[in-house]
Coordinates of C-alpha atoms in Angstrom, one line a residue:
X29 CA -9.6 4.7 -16.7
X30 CA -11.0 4.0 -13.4
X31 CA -9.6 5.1 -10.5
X32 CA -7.9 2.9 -7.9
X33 CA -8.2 4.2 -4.4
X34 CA -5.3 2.0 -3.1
X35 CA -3.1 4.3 -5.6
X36 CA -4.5 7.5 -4.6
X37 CA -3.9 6.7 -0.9
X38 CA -0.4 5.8 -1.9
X39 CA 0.1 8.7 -4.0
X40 CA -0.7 11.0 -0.7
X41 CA 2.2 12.9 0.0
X42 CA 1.4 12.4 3.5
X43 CA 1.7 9.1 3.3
X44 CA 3.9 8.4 0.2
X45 CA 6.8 10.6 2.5
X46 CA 6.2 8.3 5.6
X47 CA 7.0 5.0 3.4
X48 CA 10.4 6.8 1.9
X49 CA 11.3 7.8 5.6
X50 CA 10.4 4.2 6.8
X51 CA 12.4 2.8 4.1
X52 CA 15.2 4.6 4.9
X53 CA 15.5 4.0 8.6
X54 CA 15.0 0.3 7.5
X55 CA 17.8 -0.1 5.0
X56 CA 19.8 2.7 7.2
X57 CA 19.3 -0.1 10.5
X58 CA 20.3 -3.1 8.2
X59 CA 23.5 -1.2 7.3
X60 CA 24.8 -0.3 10.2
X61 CA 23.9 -3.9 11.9
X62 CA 25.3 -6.8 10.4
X63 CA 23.3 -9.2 13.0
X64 CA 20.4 -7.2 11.9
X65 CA 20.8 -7.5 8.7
X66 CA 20.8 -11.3 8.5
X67 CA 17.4 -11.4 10.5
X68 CA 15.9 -8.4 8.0
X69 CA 16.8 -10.6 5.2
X70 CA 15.6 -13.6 6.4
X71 CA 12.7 -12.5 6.9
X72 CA 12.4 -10.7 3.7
X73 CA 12.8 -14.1 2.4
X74 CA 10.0 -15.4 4.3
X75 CA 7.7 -12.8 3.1
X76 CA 8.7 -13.1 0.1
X77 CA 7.7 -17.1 0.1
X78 CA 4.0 -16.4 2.2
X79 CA 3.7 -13.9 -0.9
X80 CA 4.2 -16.3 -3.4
X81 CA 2.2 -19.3 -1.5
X82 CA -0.6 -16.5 -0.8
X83 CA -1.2 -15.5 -4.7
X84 CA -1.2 -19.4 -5.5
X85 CA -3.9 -20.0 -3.0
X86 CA -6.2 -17.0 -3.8
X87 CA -6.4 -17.8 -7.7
X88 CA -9.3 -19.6 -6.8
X89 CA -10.6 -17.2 -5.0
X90 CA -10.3 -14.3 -7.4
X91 CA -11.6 -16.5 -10.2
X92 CA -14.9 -17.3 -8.5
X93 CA -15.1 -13.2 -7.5
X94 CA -14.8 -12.2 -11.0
X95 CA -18.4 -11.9 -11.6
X96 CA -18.4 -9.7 -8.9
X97 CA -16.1 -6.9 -10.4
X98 CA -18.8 -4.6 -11.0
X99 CA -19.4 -4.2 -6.9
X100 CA -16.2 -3.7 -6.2
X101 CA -15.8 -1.2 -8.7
X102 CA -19.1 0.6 -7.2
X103 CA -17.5 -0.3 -3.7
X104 CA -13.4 1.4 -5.0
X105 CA -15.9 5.0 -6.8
X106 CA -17.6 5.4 -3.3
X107 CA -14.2 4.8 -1.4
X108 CA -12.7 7.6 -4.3
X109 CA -15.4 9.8 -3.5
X110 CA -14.2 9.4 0.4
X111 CA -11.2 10.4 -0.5
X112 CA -12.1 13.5 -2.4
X113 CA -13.7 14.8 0.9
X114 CA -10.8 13.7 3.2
X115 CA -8.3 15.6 0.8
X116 CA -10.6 18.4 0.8
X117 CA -11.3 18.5 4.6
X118 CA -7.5 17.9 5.7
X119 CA -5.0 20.1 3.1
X120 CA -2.4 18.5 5.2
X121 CA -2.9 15.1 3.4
X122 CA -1.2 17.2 0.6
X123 CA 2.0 17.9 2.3
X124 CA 4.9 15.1 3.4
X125 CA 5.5 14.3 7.0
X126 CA 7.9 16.8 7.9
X127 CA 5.7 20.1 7.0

């Protein structure tokens, strides 16, 4: 199974901390204000919508690409490999945001 460097970068506890504290402030903030709220979730909506509109558009795009797997899988290994030295040049990629 290839590797998918998108994941791995997710999968950080570095960074996969800073999305569960950044969640929480944002749903904390919609809680406490109502007003807040109703703008949050509009635009939730909205993204939700571009999201939709953006997939549709780039099916084209992704279909003519296809042939063209084999370079971004070259491109997503050297990117891995990146990673493998950042992780083993910074330990603190290992540890979440408040250590």
């Amino acid at each position: 199974v290839q590797e998918n460097v998108l994941q791995r970068v997710l999968q950080l506890p570095v960074v996969s901390s800073t999305c569960e504290t950044l969640q929480r402030k944002y749903s904390s903030t919609k809680e406490s204000h109502p007003l807040m709220a109703s703008v949050c979730e509009a635009y939730e909506r909205g993204v939700q919508g571009a999201g939709a509109l953006a997939m549709w558009g780039m099916e084209p795009v992704v279909r003519r690409l296809e042939p063209q797997c084999e370079s971004f899988a070259v491109a997503n290994n050297l990117a891995c490999r990146g990673l493998d030295h950042l992780e083993e040049k910074i330990p603190a990629l290992q540890y979440p945001v408040d250590k």
